[in-house]
The first five atom37 places (N, CA, C, CB, O) and aatype in JSON, in Angstrom:
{
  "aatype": [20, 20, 20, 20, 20, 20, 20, 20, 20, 20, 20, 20, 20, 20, 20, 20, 20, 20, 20, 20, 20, 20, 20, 20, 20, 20, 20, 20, 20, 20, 20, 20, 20, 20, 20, 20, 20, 20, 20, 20, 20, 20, 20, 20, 20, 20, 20, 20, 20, 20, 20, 20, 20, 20, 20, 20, 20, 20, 20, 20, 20, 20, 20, 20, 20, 20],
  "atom_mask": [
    [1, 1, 1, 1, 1],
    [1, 1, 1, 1, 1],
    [1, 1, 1, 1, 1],
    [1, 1, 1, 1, 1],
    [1, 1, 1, 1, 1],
    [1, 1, 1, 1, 1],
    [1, 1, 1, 1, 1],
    [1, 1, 1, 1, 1],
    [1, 1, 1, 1, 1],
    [1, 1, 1, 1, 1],
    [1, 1, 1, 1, 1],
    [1, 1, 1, 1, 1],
    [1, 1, 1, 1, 1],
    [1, 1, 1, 1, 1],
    [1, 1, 1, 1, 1],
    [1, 1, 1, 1, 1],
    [1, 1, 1, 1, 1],
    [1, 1, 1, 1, 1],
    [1, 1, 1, 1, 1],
    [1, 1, 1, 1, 1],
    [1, 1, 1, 1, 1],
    [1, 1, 1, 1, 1],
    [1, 1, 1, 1, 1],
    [1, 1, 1, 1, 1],
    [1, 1, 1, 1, 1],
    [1, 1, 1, 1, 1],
    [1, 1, 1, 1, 1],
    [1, 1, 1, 1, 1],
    [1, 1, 1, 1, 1],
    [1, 1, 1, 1, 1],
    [1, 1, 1, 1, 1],
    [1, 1, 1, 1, 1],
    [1, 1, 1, 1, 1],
    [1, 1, 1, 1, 1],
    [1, 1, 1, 1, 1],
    [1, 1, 1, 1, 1],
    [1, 1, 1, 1, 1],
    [1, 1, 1, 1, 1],
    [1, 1, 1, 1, 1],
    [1, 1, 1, 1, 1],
    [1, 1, 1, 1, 1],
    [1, 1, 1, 1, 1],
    [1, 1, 1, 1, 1],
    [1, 1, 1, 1, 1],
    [1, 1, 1, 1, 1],
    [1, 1, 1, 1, 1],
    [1, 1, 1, 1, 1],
    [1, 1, 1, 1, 1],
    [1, 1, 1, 1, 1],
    [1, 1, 1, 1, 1],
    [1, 1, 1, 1, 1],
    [1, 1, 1, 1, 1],
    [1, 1, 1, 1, 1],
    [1, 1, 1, 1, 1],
    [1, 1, 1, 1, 1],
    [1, 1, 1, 1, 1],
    [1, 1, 1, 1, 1],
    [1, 1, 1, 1, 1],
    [1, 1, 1, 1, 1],
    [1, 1, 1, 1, 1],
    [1, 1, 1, 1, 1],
    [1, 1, 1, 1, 1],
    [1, 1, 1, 1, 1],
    [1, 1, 1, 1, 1],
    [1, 1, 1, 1, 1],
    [1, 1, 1, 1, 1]
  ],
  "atom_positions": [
    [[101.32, -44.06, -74.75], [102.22, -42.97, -74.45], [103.07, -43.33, -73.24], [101.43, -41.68, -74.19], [102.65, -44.14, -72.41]],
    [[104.12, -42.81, -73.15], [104.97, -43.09, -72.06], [105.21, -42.04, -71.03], [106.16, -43.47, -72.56], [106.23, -41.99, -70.35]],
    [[103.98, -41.02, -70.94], [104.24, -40.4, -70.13], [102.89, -40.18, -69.65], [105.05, -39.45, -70.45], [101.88, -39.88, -70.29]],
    [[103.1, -40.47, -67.81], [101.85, -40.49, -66.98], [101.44, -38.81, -66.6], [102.18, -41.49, -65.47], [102.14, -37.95, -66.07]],
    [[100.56, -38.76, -66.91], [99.8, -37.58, -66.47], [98.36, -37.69, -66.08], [99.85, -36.65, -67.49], [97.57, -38.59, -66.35]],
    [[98.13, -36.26, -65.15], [96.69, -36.15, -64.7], [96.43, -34.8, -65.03], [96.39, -36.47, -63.16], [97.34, -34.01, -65.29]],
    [[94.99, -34.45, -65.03], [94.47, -33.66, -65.72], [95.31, -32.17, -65.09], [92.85, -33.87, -65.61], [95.4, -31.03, -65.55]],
    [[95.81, -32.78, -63.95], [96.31, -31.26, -63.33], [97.86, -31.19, -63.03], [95.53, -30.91, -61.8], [98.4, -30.2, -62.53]],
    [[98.34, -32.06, -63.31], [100.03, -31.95, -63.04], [100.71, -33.17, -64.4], [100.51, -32.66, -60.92], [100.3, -34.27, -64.76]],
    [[101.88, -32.34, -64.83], [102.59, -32.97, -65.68], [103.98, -33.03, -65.1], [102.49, -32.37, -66.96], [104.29, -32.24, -64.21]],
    [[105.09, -34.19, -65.69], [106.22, -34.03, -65.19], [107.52, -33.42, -66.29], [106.43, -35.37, -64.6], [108.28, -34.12, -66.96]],
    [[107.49, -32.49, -66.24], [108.77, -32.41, -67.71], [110.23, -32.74, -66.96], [108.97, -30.38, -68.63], [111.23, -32.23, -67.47]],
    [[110.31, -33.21, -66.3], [111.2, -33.91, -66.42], [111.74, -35.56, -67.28], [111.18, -33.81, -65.4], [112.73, -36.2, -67.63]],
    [[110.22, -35.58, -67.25], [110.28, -37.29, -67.77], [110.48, -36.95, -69.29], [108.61, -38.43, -67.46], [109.85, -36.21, -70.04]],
    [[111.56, -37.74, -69.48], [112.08, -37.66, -70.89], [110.67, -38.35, -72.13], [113.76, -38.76, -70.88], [110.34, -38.15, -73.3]],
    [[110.37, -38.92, -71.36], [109.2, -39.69, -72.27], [107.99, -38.91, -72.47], [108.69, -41.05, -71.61], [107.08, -39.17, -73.26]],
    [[108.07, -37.73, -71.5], [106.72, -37.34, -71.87], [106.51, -35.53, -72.75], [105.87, -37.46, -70.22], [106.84, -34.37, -72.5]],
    [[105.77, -36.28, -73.85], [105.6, -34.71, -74.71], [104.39, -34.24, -74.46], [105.7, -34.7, -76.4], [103.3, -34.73, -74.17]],
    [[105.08, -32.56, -74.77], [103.84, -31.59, -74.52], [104.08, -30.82, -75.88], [103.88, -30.51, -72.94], [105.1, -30.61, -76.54]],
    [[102.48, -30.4, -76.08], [102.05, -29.65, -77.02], [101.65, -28.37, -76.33], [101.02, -30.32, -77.79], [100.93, -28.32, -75.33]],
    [[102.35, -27.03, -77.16], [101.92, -25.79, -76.79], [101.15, -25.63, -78.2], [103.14, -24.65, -76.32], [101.6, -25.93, -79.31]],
    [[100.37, -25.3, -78.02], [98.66, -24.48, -79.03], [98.83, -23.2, -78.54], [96.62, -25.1, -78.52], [98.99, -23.07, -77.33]],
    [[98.82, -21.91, -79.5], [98.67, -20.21, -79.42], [98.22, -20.16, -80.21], [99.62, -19.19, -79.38], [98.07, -21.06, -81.04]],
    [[97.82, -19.05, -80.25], [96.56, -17.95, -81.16], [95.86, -17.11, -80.68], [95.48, -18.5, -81.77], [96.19, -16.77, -79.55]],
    [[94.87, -16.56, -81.15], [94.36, -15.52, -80.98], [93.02, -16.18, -80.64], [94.51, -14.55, -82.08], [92.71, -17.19, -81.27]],
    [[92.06, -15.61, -79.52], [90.43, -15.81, -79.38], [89.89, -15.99, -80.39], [89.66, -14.82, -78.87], [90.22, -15.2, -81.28]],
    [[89.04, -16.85, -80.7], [88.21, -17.37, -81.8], [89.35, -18.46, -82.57], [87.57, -15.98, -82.87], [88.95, -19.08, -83.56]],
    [[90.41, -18.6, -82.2], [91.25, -19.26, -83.84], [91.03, -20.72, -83.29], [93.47, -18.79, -84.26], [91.95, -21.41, -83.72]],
    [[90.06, -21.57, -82.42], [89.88, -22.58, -82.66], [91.16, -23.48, -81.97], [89.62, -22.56, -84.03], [91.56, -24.53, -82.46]],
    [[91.61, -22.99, -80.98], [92.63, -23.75, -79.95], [92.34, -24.84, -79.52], [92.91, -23.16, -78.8], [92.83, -25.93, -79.81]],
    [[90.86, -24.39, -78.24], [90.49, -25.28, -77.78], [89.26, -26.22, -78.41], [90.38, -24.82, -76.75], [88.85, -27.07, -77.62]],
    [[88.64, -26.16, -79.7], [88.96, -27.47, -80.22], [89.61, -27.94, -80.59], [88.65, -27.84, -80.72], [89.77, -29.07, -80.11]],
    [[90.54, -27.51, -81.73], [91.44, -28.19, -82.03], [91.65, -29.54, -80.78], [92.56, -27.15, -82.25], [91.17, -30.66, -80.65]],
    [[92.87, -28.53, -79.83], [93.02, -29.14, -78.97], [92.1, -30.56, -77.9], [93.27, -28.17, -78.6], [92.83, -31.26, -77.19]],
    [[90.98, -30.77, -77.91], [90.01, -31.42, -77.67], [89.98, -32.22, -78.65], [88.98, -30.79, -77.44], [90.12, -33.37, -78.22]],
    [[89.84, -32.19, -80.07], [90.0, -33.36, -81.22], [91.61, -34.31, -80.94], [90.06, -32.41, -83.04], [91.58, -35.54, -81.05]],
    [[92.6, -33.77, -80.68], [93.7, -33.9, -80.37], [93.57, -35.03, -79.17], [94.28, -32.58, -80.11], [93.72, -36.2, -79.5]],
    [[93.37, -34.8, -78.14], [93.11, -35.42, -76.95], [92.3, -36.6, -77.57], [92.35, -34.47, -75.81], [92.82, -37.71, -77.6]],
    [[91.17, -36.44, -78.02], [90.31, -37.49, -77.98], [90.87, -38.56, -79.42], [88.61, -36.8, -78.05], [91.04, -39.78, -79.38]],
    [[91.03, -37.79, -80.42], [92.31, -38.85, -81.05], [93.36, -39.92, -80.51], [93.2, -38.08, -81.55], [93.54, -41.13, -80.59]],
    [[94.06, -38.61, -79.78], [95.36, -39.6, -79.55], [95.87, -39.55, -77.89], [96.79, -38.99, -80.64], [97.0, -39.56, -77.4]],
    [[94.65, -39.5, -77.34], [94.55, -39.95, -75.77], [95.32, -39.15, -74.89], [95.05, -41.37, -75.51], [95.72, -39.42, -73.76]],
    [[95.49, -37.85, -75.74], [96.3, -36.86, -75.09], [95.42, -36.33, -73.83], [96.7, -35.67, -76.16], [94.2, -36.43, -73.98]],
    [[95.95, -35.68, -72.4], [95.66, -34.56, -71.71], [95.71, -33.14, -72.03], [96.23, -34.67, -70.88], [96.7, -32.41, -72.11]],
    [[94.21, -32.81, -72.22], [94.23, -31.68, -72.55], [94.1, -30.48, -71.86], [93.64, -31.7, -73.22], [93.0, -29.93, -71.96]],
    [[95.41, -29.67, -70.85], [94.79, -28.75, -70.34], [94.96, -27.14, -70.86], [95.12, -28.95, -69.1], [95.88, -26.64, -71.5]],
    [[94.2, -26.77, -70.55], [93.82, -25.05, -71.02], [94.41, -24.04, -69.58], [91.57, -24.78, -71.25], [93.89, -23.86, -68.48]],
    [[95.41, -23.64, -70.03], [95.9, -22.37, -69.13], [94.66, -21.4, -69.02], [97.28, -21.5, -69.87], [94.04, -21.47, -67.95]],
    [[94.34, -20.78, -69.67], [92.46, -20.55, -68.66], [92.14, -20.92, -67.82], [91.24, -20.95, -68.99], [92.29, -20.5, -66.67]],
    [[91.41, -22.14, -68.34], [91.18, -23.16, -67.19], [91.62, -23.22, -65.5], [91.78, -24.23, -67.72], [90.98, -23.21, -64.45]],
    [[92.98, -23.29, -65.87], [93.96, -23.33, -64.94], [94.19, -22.59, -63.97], [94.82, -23.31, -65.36], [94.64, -22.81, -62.84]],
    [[93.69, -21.3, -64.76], [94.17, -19.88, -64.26], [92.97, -19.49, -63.35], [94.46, -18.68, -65.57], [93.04, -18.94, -62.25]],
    [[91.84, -19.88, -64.03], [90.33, -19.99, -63.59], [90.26, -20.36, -62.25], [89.51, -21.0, -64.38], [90.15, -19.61, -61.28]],
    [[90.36, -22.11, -62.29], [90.64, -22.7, -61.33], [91.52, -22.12, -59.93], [91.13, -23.61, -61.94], [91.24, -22.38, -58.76]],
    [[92.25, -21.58, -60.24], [93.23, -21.12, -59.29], [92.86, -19.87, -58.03], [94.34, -20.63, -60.23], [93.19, -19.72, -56.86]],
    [[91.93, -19.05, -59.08], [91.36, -17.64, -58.42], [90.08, -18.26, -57.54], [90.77, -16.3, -59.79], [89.8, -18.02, -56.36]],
    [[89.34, -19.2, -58.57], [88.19, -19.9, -57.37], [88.37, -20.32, -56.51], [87.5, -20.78, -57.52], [87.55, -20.39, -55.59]],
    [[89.96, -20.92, -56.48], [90.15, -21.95, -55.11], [90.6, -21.14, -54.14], [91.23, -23.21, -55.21], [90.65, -21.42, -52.95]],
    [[91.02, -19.79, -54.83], [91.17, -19.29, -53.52], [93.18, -19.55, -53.18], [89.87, -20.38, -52.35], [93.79, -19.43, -52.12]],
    [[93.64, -19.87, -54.36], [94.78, -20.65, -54.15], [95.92, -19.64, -54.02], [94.99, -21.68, -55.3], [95.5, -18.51, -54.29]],
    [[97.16, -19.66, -53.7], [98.39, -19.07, -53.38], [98.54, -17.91, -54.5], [99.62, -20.19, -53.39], [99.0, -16.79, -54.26]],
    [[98.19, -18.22, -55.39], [98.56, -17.23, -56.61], [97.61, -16.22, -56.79], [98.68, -17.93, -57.96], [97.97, -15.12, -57.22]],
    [[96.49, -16.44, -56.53], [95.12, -15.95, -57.18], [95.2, -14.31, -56.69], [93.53, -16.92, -56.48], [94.33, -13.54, -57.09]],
    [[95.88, -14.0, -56.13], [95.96, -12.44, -55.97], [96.68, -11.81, -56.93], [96.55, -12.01, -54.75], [96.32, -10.73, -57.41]],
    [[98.07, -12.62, -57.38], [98.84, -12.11, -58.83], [97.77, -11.81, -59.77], [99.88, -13.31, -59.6], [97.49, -10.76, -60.36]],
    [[96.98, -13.48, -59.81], [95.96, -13.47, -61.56], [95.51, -12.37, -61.61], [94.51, -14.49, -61.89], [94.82, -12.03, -62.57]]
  ]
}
């Protein structure tokens, strides 16, 4: 792939690098999907959950909006 990423920051600016948006509904199987995906084709897989998760634990800038 031609686009460098880490589990926690992407660049969309870089023309080279694609992102996949996954929606649905709870239960419809996102985040495996998504996880088969990754481990296929060496994608980064992150989960806005996750993210969102992460953010309120840390205590971070936003976590009063979430």
């Amino acid at each position: 792939m031609g686009c460098s990423m880490s589990n926690d920051t992407a660049d969309p600016k870089n023309p080279n690098c694609m992102m996949i948006c996954v929606n649905g509904g709870p239960g419809a199987g996102k985040g495996t999907q998504c996880e088969r995906l990754a481990e296929a084709y060496g994608f980064n897989h992150m989960s806005t959950g996750d993210l969102l998760r992460k953010e309120v634990n840390n205590g971070g800038p936003l976590a009063g909006e979430i």
